[in-house]
Short mmCIF file of C-alpha atoms in Angstrom, two decimals:
data_model
loop_
_atom_site.label_atom_id
_atom_site.label_comp_id
_atom_site.label_asym_id
_atom_site.label_seq_id
_atom_site.Cartn_x
_atom_site.Cartn_y
_atom_site.Cartn_z
CA MET A 1 24.01 -17.39 -32.44
CA THR A 2 22.01 -16.31 -29.38
CA ALA A 3 20.01 -13.85 -31.48
CA VAL A 4 19.28 -16.57 -34.05
CA ILE A 5 17.99 -18.97 -31.38
CA LEU A 6 15.85 -16.31 -29.70
CA ALA A 7 14.43 -15.01 -32.99
CA THR A 8 13.64 -18.51 -34.24
CA ALA A 9 11.91 -19.38 -30.96
CA CYS A 10 10.02 -16.09 -31.27
CA ALA A 11 8.80 -17.11 -34.72
CA VAL A 12 7.52 -20.45 -33.44
CA VAL A 13 5.65 -18.82 -30.55
CA TYR A 14 4.24 -16.02 -32.73
CA GLY A 15 2.95 -18.59 -35.21
CA THR A 16 1.27 -20.59 -32.45
CA ALA A 17 -0.27 -17.43 -30.97
CA ASP A 18 -1.64 -16.43 -34.37
CA PHE A 19 -3.15 -19.88 -34.83
CA PHE A 20 -5.03 -19.56 -31.54
CA GLY A 21 -6.01 -15.99 -32.43
CA GLY A 22 -7.37 -17.17 -35.77
CA LEU A 23 -9.44 -19.84 -34.07
CA ALA A 24 -10.76 -17.34 -31.55
CA THR A 25 -11.91 -14.86 -34.21
CA ARG A 26 -13.99 -17.58 -35.82
CA ARG A 27 -15.90 -17.93 -32.54
CA SER A 28 -15.98 -14.38 -31.13
CA ARG A 29 -15.95 -10.78 -32.35
CA VAL A 30 -12.54 -9.47 -33.41
CA LEU A 31 -12.50 -6.61 -30.88
CA ALA A 32 -13.37 -8.97 -28.04
CA VAL A 33 -10.54 -11.30 -29.01
CA VAL A 34 -8.01 -8.47 -29.30
CA ALA A 35 -9.02 -6.74 -26.06
CA LEU A 36 -9.05 -9.87 -23.92
CA SER A 37 -5.88 -11.31 -25.44
CA GLN A 38 -4.09 -8.00 -24.86
CA LEU A 39 -5.23 -7.97 -21.23
CA ALA A 40 -3.85 -11.47 -20.80
CA GLY A 41 -0.54 -10.31 -22.25
CA LEU A 42 -0.44 -7.29 -19.94
CA ALA A 43 -1.02 -9.51 -16.91
CA LEU A 44 1.88 -11.73 -17.98
CA ILE A 45 4.29 -8.84 -18.55
CA LEU A 46 3.52 -7.39 -15.12
CA VAL A 47 4.37 -10.77 -13.59
CA LEU A 48 7.64 -10.93 -15.57
CA LEU A 49 8.80 -7.38 -14.73
CA PRO A 50 10.60 -8.35 -11.50
CA ALA A 51 12.36 -11.24 -13.26
CA LEU A 52 13.58 -9.12 -16.19
CA PRO A 53 14.04 -5.66 -14.67
CA GLY A 54 14.95 -2.63 -16.73
CA LEU A 55 15.38 1.11 -16.41
CA PHE A 56 12.07 2.96 -16.48
CA SER A 57 12.17 6.14 -18.57
CA GLY A 58 9.91 8.37 -20.58
CA GLY A 59 11.59 7.21 -23.77
CA ALA A 60 11.00 3.54 -22.97
CA LEU A 61 7.34 4.14 -22.21
CA GLY A 62 6.82 6.61 -25.06
CA TRP A 63 8.26 4.43 -27.81
CA GLY A 64 6.34 1.53 -26.31
CA LEU A 65 3.09 3.48 -26.47
CA GLY A 66 3.72 4.24 -30.15
CA ALA A 67 4.57 0.61 -30.84
CA GLY A 68 1.35 -0.42 -29.12
CA LEU A 69 -0.72 1.80 -31.40
CA CYS A 70 0.85 0.18 -34.47
CA GLY A 71 0.56 -3.28 -32.99
CA ALA A 72 -3.10 -2.82 -32.04
CA ALA A 73 -3.98 -1.66 -35.55
CA GLY A 74 -2.05 -4.56 -37.02
CA LEU A 75 -3.65 -7.10 -34.69
CA VAL A 76 -7.21 -5.94 -35.33
CA LEU A 77 -6.63 -6.03 -39.08
CA PHE A 78 -4.80 -9.36 -38.89
CA TYR A 79 -7.51 -11.10 -36.89
CA ARG A 80 -10.15 -9.66 -39.20
CA ALA A 81 -8.25 -11.06 -42.19
CA LEU A 82 -7.91 -14.44 -40.47
CA ALA A 83 -11.64 -14.52 -39.77
CA SER A 84 -12.57 -13.85 -43.42
CA GLY A 85 -9.69 -15.46 -45.31
CA VAL A 86 -7.64 -18.64 -45.43
CA MET A 87 -5.19 -18.87 -42.50
CA SER A 88 -2.37 -20.36 -44.59
CA VAL A 89 -2.53 -17.39 -47.01
CA VAL A 90 -3.24 -14.49 -44.65
CA ALA A 91 -0.40 -15.26 -42.20
CA PRO A 92 2.43 -15.38 -44.78
CA THR A 93 1.17 -12.27 -46.59
CA THR A 94 1.24 -10.36 -43.32
CA ALA A 95 4.66 -11.77 -42.45
CA VAL A 96 6.37 -10.63 -45.65
CA THR A 97 5.06 -7.09 -45.22
CA SER A 98 5.98 -6.94 -41.53
CA ALA A 99 9.54 -8.06 -42.32
CA ALA A 100 10.14 -5.87 -45.37
CA LEU A 101 9.68 -2.54 -43.56
CA PRO A 102 12.12 -3.21 -40.66
CA VAL A 103 14.68 -4.72 -43.07
CA MET A 104 14.62 -1.55 -45.19
CA TYR A 105 14.83 0.54 -42.03
CA GLY A 106 17.79 -1.45 -40.71
CA LEU A 107 19.69 -1.21 -43.98
CA ALA A 108 18.93 2.51 -44.26
CA ARG A 109 20.38 3.21 -40.83
CA GLY A 110 23.62 1.46 -41.73
CA GLU A 111 23.27 -2.22 -40.86
CA ARG A 112 25.42 -4.35 -43.16
CA PRO A 113 24.82 -8.08 -42.70
CA ALA A 114 27.44 -10.52 -44.03
CA PRO A 115 26.86 -11.79 -47.60
CA LEU A 116 25.85 -15.23 -46.29
CA ALA A 117 23.34 -13.61 -43.94
CA LEU A 118 21.92 -11.52 -46.78
CA ALA A 119 21.47 -14.73 -48.78
CA GLY A 120 19.57 -16.08 -45.79
CA VAL A 121 17.36 -12.96 -45.76
CA VAL A 122 16.47 -13.43 -49.43
CA LEU A 123 15.81 -17.14 -48.90
CA ALA A 124 13.68 -16.43 -45.84
CA LEU A 125 11.46 -13.91 -47.61
CA GLY A 126 11.16 -16.27 -50.55
CA SER A 127 10.22 -19.13 -48.25
CA VAL A 128 7.38 -17.10 -46.77
CA LEU A 129 6.05 -16.45 -50.27
CA LEU A 130 6.25 -20.17 -51.06
CA VAL A 131 4.49 -21.10 -47.84
CA SER A 132 1.67 -18.69 -48.76
CA GLN A 133 0.87 -20.50 -52.01
CA ASP A 134 -2.47 -22.31 -51.95
CA ARG A 135 -3.73 -23.57 -55.30
CA THR A 136 -7.16 -24.67 -54.13
CA ALA A 137 -10.23 -22.67 -55.04
CA ALA A 138 -10.91 -21.92 -51.40
CA GLY A 139 -7.33 -20.87 -50.88
CA SER A 140 -7.44 -17.97 -53.27
CA GLY A 141 -9.20 -15.82 -50.70
CA SER A 142 -10.76 -12.45 -51.38
CA THR A 143 -9.05 -9.28 -52.46
CA GLY A 144 -10.39 -7.62 -49.34
CA SER A 145 -8.77 -10.12 -46.97
CA LEU A 146 -5.48 -9.85 -48.89
CA LEU A 147 -5.42 -6.04 -48.63
CA THR A 148 -6.31 -6.30 -44.95
CA ALA A 149 -3.40 -8.70 -44.43
CA LEU A 150 -1.02 -6.26 -46.14
CA ALA A 151 -2.21 -3.41 -43.91
CA ALA A 152 -1.80 -5.63 -40.86
CA GLY A 153 1.77 -6.35 -41.92
CA ALA A 154 2.51 -2.64 -42.12
CA GLY A 155 1.22 -2.23 -38.57
CA PHE A 156 3.40 -5.07 -37.27
CA GLY A 157 6.41 -3.67 -39.13
CA GLY A 158 5.91 -0.34 -37.39
CA PHE A 159 5.64 -2.20 -34.06
CA PHE A 160 9.05 -3.84 -34.59
CA ILE A 161 10.72 -0.59 -35.68
CA LEU A 162 9.39 1.48 -32.79
CA LEU A 163 10.41 -1.14 -30.23
CA ASP A 164 13.90 -1.06 -31.72
CA LEU A 165 14.04 2.69 -31.00
CA THR A 166 13.56 2.18 -27.25
CA PRO A 167 16.57 3.04 -25.03
CA ASP A 168 19.07 0.32 -24.16
CA GLY A 169 18.49 -1.31 -20.80
CA ALA A 170 14.76 -0.52 -20.78
CA GLY A 171 13.90 -4.14 -20.07
CA LEU A 172 10.22 -4.93 -20.46
CA TRP A 173 8.93 -1.40 -19.86
CA PRO A 174 8.38 -0.75 -23.60
CA LEU A 175 6.03 -3.73 -23.70
CA VAL A 176 4.11 -2.33 -20.73
CA GLY A 177 3.63 0.91 -22.66
CA ALA A 178 2.70 -1.01 -25.80
CA ARG A 179 0.02 -2.99 -24.01
CA LEU A 180 -1.44 0.04 -22.24
CA SER A 181 -1.87 1.93 -25.49
CA SER A 182 -3.18 -1.05 -27.47
CA ILE A 183 -5.76 -1.93 -24.84
CA SER A 184 -6.87 1.71 -24.62
CA VAL A 185 -7.30 1.93 -28.39
CA VAL A 186 -9.29 -1.29 -28.64
CA VAL A 187 -11.56 -0.43 -25.71
CA ALA A 188 -12.16 3.07 -27.13
CA LEU A 189 -12.95 1.57 -30.53
CA ALA A 190 -15.40 -0.87 -28.95
CA LEU A 191 -17.15 1.95 -27.07
CA ALA A 192 -17.30 4.13 -30.18
CA THR A 193 -18.82 1.34 -32.26
CA ARG A 194 -20.93 0.00 -29.37
CA ARG A 195 -19.42 -3.45 -29.74
CA ALA A 196 -19.56 -5.83 -26.80
CA LEU A 197 -16.28 -7.27 -25.55
CA ARG A 198 -17.86 -10.40 -24.14
CA PRO A 199 -16.42 -13.57 -25.73
CA SER A 200 -18.62 -16.33 -27.02
CA THR A 201 -19.16 -19.43 -24.90
CA GLY A 202 -16.10 -21.64 -24.72
CA SER A 203 -13.75 -19.25 -26.53
CA LEU A 204 -12.10 -17.59 -23.52
CA PRO A 205 -9.35 -20.23 -23.00
CA VAL A 206 -8.32 -19.93 -26.66
CA ILE A 207 -8.26 -16.13 -26.44
CA LEU A 208 -6.16 -16.16 -23.28
CA ALA A 209 -3.74 -18.65 -24.84
CA ALA A 210 -3.33 -16.36 -27.85
CA GLY A 211 -2.63 -13.35 -25.63
CA VAL A 212 -0.11 -15.09 -23.38
CA LEU A 213 1.78 -16.64 -26.29
CA ASP A 214 1.84 -13.32 -28.15
CA MET A 215 3.43 -11.63 -25.15
CA VAL A 216 5.98 -14.43 -24.73
CA ALA A 217 6.93 -13.89 -28.38
CA ASN A 218 7.25 -10.13 -27.81
CA VAL A 219 9.64 -10.75 -24.92
CA LEU A 220 11.71 -13.10 -27.08
CA TYR A 221 11.83 -10.42 -29.80
CA LEU A 222 13.11 -7.79 -27.37
CA LEU A 223 15.82 -10.16 -26.16
CA ALA A 224 16.76 -11.14 -29.72
CA LYS A 225 17.10 -7.58 -31.03
CA GLU A 226 19.49 -6.78 -28.19
CA GLN A 227 21.77 -9.58 -29.41
CA GLY A 228 21.69 -9.04 -33.18
CA MET A 229 20.90 -6.73 -36.10
CA LEU A 230 17.26 -5.74 -36.60
CA SER A 231 17.37 -6.62 -40.31
CA LEU A 232 18.28 -10.22 -39.48
CA VAL A 233 16.21 -10.70 -36.33
CA VAL A 234 12.99 -9.49 -37.95
CA VAL A 235 13.49 -11.76 -40.96
CA LEU A 236 13.81 -14.79 -38.70
CA VAL A 237 10.76 -13.70 -36.73
CA SER A 238 8.83 -13.39 -40.00
CA LEU A 239 9.12 -17.15 -40.49
CA TYR A 240 6.26 -17.61 -38.00
CA PRO A 241 3.74 -18.63 -40.72
CA ALA A 242 5.50 -22.01 -40.93
CA SER A 243 4.26 -22.98 -37.46
CA THR A 244 0.83 -21.44 -38.15
CA LEU A 245 0.64 -23.49 -41.33
CA LEU A 246 1.66 -26.74 -39.68
CA LEU A 247 -0.88 -26.24 -36.89
CA ALA A 248 -3.58 -25.40 -39.44
CA ARG A 249 -2.68 -28.60 -41.26
CA GLN A 250 -2.80 -30.79 -38.17
CA VAL A 251 -5.79 -29.26 -36.39
CA LEU A 252 -7.97 -27.80 -39.15
CA GLY A 253 -7.03 -30.20 -41.92
CA GLU A 254 -5.89 -27.45 -44.30
CA ARG A 255 -4.03 -29.25 -47.06
CA LEU A 256 -0.26 -28.78 -47.28
CA HIS A 257 0.92 -28.60 -50.90
CA ALA A 258 4.33 -29.52 -52.27
CA ILE A 259 5.25 -25.88 -52.88
CA GLN A 260 4.42 -25.07 -49.26
CA VAL A 261 6.58 -27.97 -48.04
CA THR A 262 9.37 -26.48 -50.16
CA GLY A 263 8.78 -23.15 -48.45
CA VAL A 264 9.16 -24.71 -45.00
CA ALA A 265 12.41 -26.37 -46.12
CA CYS A 266 13.68 -23.02 -47.45
CA ALA A 267 12.81 -21.41 -44.13
CA LEU A 268 14.98 -23.94 -42.30
CA GLY A 269 17.77 -23.27 -44.78
CA ALA A 270 17.46 -19.53 -44.21
CA VAL A 271 17.84 -19.99 -40.45
CA ALA A 272 20.96 -22.09 -41.05
CA LEU A 273 22.53 -19.48 -43.35
CA ILE A 274 21.92 -16.62 -40.94
CA ALA A 275 23.17 -18.71 -38.03
CA VAL A 276 26.55 -19.51 -39.61
CA ALA A 277 27.12 -16.01 -41.04
#
């Protein structure tokens, strides 16, 4: 039950972070948003290290560095897709892809969830697909933004898998490694492409909010995976588009269709099934 609560909370925070990230990329360059948000996350994790101590090791830092490379690629692609596509389509598409890879990995390494939990997994993935449906002309999006969202999902899936490979008892050190590598990659990319990392006027608070919330969600994910199976935790985390969608509806006025409401209801049902399994 603890893993279910942590993973569900993680999904809510991830969805909120992605909403702020999507807003920021509509005001500033993608690399500026990613770099500054990642710096905000690094500052938070350094503050939290004494509160959630762990054993420092080369394995913890190394797997974290690898996870950071995948996460940075996923984040750059995700924010780019959000900037060019419809938020309520891009987020669910990314979520399904990011969940599918860790689920297959977890099952391949021998995880065997209870039948009721597996039903919850199927319902959860289906709910994300329902949430992603947008029948308006503007909601169809471009093929380019859809492919970018799929690639972003693959990056996030790799991030989840590599963090799961970190040694037990590592605490938050894998996230330190992840942030160091992701920031290095983004800064190097900005220098190579001669892109400025200065945010546009008024966008900095939104960028910082996205970075802090993203790191809070990462911490919740680490805590959740220590309490439950990866194949179940990641599926619950993948429900984050529901909160992104609701925020987009309330703040941006993106219309919520009946099929999307059904998807949100299915997501709640999936959480219930996994919780009682």
